[in-house]
PDB file of C-alpha atoms in Angstrom:
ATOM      1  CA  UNK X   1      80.294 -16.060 -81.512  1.00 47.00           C
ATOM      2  CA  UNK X   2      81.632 -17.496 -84.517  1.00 46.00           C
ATOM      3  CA  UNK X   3      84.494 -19.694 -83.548  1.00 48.00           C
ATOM      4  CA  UNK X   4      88.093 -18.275 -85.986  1.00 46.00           C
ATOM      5  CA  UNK X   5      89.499 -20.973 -88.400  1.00 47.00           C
ATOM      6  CA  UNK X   6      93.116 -21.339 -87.972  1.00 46.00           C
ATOM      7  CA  UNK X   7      93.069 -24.379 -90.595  1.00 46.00           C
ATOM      8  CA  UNK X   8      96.128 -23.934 -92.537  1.00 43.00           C
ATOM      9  CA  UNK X   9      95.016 -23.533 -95.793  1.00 43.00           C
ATOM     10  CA  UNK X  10      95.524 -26.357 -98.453  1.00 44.00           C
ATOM     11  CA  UNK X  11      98.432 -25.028-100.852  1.00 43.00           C
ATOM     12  CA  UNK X  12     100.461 -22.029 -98.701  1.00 39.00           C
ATOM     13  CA  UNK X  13     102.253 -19.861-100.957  1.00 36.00           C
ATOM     14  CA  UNK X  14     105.719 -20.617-100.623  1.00 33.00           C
ATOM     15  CA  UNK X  15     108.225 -17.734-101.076  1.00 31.00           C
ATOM     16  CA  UNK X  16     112.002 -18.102-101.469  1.00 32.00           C
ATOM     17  CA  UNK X  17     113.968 -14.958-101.662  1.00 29.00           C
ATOM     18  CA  UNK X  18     117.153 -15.102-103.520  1.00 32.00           C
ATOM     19  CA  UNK X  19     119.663 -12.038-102.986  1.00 31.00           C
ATOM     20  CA  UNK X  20     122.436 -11.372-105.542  1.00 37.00           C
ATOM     21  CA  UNK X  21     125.610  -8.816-104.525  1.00 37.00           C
ATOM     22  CA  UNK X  22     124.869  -6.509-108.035  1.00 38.00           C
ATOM     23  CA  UNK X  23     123.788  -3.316-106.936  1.00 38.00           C
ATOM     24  CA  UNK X  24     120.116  -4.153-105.498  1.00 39.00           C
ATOM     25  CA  UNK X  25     119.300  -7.311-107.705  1.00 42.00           C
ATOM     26  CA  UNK X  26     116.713  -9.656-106.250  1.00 44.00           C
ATOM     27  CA  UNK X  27     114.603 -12.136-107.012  1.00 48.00           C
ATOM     28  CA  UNK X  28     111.866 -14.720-105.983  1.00 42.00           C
ATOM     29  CA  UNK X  29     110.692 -17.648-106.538  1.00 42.00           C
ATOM     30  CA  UNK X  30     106.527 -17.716-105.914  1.00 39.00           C
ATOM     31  CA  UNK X  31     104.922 -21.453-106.408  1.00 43.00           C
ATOM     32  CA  UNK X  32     107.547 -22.057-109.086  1.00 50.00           C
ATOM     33  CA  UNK X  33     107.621 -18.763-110.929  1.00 49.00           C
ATOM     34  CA  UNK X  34     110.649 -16.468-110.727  1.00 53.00           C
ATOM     35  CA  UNK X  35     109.661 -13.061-110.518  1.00 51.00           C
ATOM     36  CA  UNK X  36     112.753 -10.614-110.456  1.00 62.00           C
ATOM     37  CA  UNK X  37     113.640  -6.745-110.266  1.00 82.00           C
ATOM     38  CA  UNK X  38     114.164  -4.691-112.836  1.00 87.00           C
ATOM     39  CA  UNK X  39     117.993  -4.914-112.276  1.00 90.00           C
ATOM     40  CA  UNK X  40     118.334  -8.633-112.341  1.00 89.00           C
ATOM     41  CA  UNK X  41     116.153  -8.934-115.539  1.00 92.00           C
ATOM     42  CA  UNK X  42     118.565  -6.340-117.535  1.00 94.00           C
ATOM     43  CA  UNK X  43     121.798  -8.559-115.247  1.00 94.00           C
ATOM     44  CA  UNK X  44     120.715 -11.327-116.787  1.00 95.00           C
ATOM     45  CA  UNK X  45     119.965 -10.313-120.621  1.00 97.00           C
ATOM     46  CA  UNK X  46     122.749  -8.805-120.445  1.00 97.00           C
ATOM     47  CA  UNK X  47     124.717 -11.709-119.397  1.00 97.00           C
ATOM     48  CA  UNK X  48     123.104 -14.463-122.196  1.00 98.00           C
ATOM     49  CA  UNK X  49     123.386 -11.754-124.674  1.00 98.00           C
ATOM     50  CA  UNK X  50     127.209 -10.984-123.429  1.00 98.00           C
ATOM     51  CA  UNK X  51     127.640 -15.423-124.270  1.00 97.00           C
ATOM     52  CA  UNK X  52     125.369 -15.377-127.375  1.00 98.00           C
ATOM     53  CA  UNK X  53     127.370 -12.223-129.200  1.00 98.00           C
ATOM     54  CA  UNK X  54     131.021 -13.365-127.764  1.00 97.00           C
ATOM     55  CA  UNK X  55     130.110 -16.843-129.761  1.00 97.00           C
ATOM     56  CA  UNK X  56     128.142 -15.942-132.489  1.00 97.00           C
ATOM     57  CA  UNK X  57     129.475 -12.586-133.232  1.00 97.00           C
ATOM     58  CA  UNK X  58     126.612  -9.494-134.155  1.00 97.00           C
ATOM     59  CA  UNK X  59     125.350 -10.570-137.092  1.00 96.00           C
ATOM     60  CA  UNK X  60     124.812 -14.003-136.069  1.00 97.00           C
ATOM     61  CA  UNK X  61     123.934 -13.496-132.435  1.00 98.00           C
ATOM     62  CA  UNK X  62     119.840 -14.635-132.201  1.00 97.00           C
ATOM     63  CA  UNK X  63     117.176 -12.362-130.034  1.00 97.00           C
ATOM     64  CA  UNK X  64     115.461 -15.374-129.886  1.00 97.00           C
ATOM     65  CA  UNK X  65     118.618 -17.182-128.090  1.00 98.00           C
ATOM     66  CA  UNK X  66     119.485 -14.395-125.854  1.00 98.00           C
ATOM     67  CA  UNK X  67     115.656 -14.451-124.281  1.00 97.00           C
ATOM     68  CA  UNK X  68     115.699 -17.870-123.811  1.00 97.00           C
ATOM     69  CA  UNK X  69     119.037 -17.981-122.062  1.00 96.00           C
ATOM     70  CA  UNK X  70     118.265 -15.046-120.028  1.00 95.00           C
ATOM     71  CA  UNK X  71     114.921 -16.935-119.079  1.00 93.00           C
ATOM     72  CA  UNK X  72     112.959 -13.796-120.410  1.00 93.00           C
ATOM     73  CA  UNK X  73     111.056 -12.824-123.581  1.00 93.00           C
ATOM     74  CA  UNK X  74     111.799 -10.719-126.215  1.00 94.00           C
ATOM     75  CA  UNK X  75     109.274  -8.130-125.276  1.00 94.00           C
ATOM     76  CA  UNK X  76     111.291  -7.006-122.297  1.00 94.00           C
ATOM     77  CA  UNK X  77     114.606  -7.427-124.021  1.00 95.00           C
ATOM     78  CA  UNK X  78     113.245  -4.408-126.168  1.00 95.00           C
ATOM     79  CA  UNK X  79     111.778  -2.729-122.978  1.00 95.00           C
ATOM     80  CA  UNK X  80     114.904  -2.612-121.920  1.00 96.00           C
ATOM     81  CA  UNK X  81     117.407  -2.540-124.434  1.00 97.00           C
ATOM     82  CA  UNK X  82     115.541  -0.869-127.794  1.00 96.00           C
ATOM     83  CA  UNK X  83     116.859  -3.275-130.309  1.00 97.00           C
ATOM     84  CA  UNK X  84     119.513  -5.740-131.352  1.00 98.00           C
ATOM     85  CA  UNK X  85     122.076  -2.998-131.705  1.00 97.00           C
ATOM     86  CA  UNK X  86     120.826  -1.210-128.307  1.00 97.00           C
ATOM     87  CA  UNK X  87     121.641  -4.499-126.507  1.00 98.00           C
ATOM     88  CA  UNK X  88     125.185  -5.213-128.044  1.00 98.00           C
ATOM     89  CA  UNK X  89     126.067  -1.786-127.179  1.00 97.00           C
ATOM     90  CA  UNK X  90     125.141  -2.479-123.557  1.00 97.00           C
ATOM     91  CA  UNK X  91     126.860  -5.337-123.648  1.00 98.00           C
ATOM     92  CA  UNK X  92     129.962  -3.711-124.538  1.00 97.00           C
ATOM     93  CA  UNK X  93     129.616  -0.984-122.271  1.00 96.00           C
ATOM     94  CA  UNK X  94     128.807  -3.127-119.574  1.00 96.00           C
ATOM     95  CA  UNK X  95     132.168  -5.630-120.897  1.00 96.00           C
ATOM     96  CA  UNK X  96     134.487  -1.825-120.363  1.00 95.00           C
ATOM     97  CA  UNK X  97     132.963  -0.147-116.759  1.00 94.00           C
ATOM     98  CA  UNK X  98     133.751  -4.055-115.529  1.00 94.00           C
ATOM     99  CA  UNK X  99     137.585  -3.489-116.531  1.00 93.00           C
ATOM    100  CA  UNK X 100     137.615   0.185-115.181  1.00 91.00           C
ATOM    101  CA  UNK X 101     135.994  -0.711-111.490  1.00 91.00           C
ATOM    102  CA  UNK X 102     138.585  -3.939-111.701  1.00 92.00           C
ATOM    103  CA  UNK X 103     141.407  -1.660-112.426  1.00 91.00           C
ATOM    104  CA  UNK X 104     140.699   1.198-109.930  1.00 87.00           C
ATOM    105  CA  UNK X 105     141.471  -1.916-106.893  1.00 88.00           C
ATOM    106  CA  UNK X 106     145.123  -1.497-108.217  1.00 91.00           C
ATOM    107  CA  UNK X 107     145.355   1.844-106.495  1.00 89.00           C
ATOM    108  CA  UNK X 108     148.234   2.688-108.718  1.00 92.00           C
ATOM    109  CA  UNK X 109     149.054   6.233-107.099  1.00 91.00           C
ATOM    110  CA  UNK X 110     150.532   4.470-104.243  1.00 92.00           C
ATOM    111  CA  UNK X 111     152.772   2.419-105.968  1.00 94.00           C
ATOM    112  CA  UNK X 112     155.945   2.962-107.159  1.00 97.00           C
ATOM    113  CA  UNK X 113     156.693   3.596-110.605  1.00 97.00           C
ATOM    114  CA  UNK X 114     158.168   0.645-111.511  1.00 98.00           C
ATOM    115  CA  UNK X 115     156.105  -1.279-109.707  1.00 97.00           C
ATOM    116  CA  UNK X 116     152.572   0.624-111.070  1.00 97.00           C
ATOM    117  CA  UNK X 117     153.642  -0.660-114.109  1.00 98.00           C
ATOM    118  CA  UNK X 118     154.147  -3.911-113.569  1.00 98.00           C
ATOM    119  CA  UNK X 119     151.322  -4.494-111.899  1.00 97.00           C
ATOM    120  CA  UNK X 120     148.994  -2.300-114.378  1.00 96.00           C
ATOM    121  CA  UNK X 121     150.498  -4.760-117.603  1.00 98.00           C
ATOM    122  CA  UNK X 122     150.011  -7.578-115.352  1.00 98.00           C
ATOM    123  CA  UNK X 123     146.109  -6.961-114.524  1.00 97.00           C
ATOM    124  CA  UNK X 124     145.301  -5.934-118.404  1.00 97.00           C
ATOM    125  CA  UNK X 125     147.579  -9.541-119.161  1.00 98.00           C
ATOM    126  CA  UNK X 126     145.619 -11.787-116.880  1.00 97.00           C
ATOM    127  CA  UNK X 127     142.278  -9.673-117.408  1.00 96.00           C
ATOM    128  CA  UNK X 128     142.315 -10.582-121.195  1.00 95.00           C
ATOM    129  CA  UNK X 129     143.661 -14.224-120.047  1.00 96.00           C
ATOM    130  CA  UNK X 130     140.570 -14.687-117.922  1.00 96.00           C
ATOM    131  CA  UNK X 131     137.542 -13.414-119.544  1.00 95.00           C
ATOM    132  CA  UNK X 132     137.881 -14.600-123.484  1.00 92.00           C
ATOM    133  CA  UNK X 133     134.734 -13.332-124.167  1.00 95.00           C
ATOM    134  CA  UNK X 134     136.001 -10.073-124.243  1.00 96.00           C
ATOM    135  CA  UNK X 135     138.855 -10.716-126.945  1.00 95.00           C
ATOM    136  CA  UNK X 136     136.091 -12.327-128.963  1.00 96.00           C
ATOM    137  CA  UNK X 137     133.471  -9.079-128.379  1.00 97.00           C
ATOM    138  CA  UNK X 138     136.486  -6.452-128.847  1.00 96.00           C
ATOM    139  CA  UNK X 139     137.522  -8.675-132.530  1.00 95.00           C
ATOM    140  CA  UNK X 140     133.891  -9.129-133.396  1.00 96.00           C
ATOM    141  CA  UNK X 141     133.612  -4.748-132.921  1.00 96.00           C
ATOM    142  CA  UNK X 142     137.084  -4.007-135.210  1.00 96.00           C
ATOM    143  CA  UNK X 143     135.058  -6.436-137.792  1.00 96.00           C
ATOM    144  CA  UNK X 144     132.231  -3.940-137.647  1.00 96.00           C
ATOM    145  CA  UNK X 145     134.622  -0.930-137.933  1.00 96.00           C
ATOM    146  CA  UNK X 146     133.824   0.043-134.478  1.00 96.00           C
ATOM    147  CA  UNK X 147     130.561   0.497-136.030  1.00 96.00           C
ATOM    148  CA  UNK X 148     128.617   0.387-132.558  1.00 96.00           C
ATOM    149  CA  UNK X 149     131.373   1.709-130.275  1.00 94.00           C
ATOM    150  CA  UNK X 150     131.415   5.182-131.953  1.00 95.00           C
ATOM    151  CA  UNK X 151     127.874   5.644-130.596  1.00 95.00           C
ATOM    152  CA  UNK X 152     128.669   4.888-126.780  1.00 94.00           C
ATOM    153  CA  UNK X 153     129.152   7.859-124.710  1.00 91.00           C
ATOM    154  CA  UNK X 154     130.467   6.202-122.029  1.00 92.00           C
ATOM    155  CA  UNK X 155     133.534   3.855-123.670  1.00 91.00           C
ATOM    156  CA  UNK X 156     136.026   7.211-124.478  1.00 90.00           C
ATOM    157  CA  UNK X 157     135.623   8.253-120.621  1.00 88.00           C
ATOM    158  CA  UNK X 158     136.617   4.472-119.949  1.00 88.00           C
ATOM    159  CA  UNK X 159     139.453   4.496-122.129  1.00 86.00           C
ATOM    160  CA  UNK X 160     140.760   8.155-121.024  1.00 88.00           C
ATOM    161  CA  UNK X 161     140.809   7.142-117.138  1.00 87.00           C
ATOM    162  CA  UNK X 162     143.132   3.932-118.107  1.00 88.00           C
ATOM    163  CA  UNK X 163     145.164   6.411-119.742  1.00 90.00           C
ATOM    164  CA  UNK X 164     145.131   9.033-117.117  1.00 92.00           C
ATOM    165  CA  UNK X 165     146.027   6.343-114.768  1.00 92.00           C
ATOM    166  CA  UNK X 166     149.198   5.500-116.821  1.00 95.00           C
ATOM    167  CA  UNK X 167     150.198   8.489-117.515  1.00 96.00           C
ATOM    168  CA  UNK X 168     150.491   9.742-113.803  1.00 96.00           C
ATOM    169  CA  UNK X 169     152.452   6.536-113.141  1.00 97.00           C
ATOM    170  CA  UNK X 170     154.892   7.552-115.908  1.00 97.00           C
ATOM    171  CA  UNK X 171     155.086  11.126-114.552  1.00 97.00           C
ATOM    172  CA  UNK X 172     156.358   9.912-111.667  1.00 97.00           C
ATOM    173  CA  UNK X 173     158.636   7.587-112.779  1.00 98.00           C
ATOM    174  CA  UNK X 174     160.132  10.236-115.277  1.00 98.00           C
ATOM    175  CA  UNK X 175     160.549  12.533-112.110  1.00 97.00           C
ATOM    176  CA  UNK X 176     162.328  10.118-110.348  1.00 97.00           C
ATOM    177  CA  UNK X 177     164.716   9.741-113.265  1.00 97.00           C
ATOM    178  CA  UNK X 178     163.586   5.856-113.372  1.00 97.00           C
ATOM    179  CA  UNK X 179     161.685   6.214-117.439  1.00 98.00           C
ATOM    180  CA  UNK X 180     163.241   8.328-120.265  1.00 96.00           C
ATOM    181  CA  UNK X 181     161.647  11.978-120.720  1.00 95.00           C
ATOM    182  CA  UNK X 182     160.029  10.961-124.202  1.00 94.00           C
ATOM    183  CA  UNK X 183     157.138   8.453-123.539  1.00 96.00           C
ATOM    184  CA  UNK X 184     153.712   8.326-125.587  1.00 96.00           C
ATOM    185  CA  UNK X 185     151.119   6.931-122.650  1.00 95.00           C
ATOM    186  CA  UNK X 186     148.632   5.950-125.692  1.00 93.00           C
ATOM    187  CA  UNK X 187     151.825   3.979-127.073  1.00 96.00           C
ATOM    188  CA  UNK X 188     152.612   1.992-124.039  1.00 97.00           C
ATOM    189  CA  UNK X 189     149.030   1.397-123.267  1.00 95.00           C
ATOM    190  CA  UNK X 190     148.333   0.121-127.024  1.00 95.00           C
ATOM    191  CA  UNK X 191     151.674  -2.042-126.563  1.00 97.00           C
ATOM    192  CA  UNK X 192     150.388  -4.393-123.693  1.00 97.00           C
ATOM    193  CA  UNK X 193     147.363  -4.607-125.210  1.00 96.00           C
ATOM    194  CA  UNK X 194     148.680  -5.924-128.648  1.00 96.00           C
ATOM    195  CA  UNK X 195     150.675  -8.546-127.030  1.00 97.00           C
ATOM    196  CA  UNK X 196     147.821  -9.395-124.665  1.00 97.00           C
ATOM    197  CA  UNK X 197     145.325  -9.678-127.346  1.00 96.00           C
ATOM    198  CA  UNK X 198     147.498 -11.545-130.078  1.00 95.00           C
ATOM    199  CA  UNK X 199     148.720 -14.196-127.728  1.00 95.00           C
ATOM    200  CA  UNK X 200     144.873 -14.981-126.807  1.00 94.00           C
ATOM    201  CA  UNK X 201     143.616 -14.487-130.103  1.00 93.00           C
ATOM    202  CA  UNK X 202     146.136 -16.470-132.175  1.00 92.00           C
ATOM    203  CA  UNK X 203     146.880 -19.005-129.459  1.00 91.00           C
ATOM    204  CA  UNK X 204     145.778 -22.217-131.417  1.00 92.00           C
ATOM    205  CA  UNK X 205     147.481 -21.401-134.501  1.00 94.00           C
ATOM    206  CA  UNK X 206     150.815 -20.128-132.231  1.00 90.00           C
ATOM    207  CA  UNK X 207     150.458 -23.502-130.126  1.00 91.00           C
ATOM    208  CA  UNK X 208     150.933 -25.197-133.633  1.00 92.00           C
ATOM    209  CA  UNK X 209     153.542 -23.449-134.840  1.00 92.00           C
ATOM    210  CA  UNK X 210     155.460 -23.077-131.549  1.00 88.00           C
ATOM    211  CA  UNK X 211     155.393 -26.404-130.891  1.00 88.00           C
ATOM    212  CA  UNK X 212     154.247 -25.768-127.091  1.00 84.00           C
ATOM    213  CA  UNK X 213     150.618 -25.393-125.109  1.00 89.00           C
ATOM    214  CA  UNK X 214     150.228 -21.849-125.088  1.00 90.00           C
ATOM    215  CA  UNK X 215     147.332 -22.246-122.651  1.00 91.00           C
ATOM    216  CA  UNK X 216     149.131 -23.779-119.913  1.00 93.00           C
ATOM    217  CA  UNK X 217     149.782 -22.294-116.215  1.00 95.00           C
ATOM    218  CA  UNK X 218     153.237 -22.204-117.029  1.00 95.00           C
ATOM    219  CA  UNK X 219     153.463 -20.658-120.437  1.00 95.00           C
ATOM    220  CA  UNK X 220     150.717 -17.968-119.631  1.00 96.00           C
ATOM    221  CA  UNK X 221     152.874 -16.781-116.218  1.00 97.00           C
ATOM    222  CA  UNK X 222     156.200 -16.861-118.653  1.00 97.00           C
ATOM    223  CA  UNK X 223     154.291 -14.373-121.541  1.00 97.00           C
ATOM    224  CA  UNK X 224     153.089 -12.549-119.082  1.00 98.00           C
ATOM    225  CA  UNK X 225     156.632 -11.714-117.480  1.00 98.00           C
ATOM    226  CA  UNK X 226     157.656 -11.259-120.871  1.00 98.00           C
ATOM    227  CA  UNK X 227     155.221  -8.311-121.544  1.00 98.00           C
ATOM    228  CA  UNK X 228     156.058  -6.942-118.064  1.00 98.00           C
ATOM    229  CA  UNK X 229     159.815  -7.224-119.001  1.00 98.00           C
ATOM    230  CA  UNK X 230     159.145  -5.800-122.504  1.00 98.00           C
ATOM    231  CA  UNK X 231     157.231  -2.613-121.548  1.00 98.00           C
ATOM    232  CA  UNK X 232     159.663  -1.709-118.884  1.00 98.00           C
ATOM    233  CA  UNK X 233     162.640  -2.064-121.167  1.00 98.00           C
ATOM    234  CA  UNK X 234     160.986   0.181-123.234  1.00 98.00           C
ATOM    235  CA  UNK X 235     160.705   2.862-120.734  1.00 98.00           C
ATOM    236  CA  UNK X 236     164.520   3.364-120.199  1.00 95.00           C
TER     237      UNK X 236
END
């Protein structure tokens, strides 16, 4: 009988699994080659192309760029995405449904009036403070006369929940006889996110004019008490 080899053989495969927390995104590493799911190849396109378009704006944003960054090739990008336009519509898609699911952990309808909207001009305040990119990607859209945005399907439900959100907060506080009977939502909403946007937007030019660093810990926490204060002065 033929004796059974148990020789190891010369060059095992060696397989490291790495698990990422977005949705079921996976992938390995086999001898040195990455091979990924579906999901984590569209995560990460999505994610150079979210870095290439925030700096270089549409028009100057490279496919080219975006596949190397992503660690892909262009053939998949347009598996996945269709075109150039397809994947800056993602992107922005992608940029809103990341505000909504970061704004439903407020759990406004528990708060009280007041209170629901301080902490609702506080989140969009620090939201906009924190991720740039999405100043630069909203600015880079008005450019293009919301050129791509009037094709998404999914950005008007986005923007209707905020406003639904707000608008039951307001409800309440006009029942309670805290706000004045004649409040616009849209207007209030539109409010914080003008002085959100400007401060970020125009905050080198501001810093030189003001005199002061607009970016630091301290002026940042004072604007954003200011907007707070603002809005709620404007609902008595």
């Amino acid at each position: 009988m033929r004796k059974r080899d148990t020789t190891a053989p010369a060059n095992p495969t060696k397989v490291h699994c790495a698990v990422k927390p977005l949705n079921e995104v996976f992938q390995l590493t086999v001898n040195g080659r990455t091979i990924r799911s579906a999901e984590a190849t569209q995560a990460a396109i999505l994610d150079a192309a979210t870095e290439e378009f925030s700096a270089h704006g549409f028009s100057g944003a490279r496919v080219d760029s975006i596949a190397v960054r992503a660690k892909t090739n262009k053939r998949m990008l347009y598996h996945y995405f269709i075109d150039k336009a397809g994947l800056y519509l993602a992107v922005l898609e992608r940029m809103f449904a990341e505000v909504l699911v970061a704004e439903k952990g407020l759990n406004l309808k528990s708060k009280e009036p007041e209170d629901g909207i301080r902490q609702l001009t506080l989140f969009i305040w620090n939201y906009v403070l924190e991720h740039p990119h999405f100043v630069r990607l909203v600015s880079t859209e008005n450019k293009l006369k919301a050129e791509h945005l009037k094709k998404s399907e999914k950005i008007p439900h986005i923007h209707s929940h905020f406003v639904e959100e707000l608008t039951d907060v307001l409800r309440r506080g006009i029942e309670k006889g805290v706000f004045r009977q004649d409040i616009n939502p849209s207007m209030i909403h539109l409010t914080i996110l003008a002085m959100s946007f400007y401060y970020i937007s125009n905050k080198h030019t501001v810093a030189v004019s003001f005199g002061h660093d607009t970016s630091s810990p301290e002026a940042t926490t004072a604007w954003g008490e200011h907007i707070v204060a603002t809005i709620l002065a404007s609902l008595k």
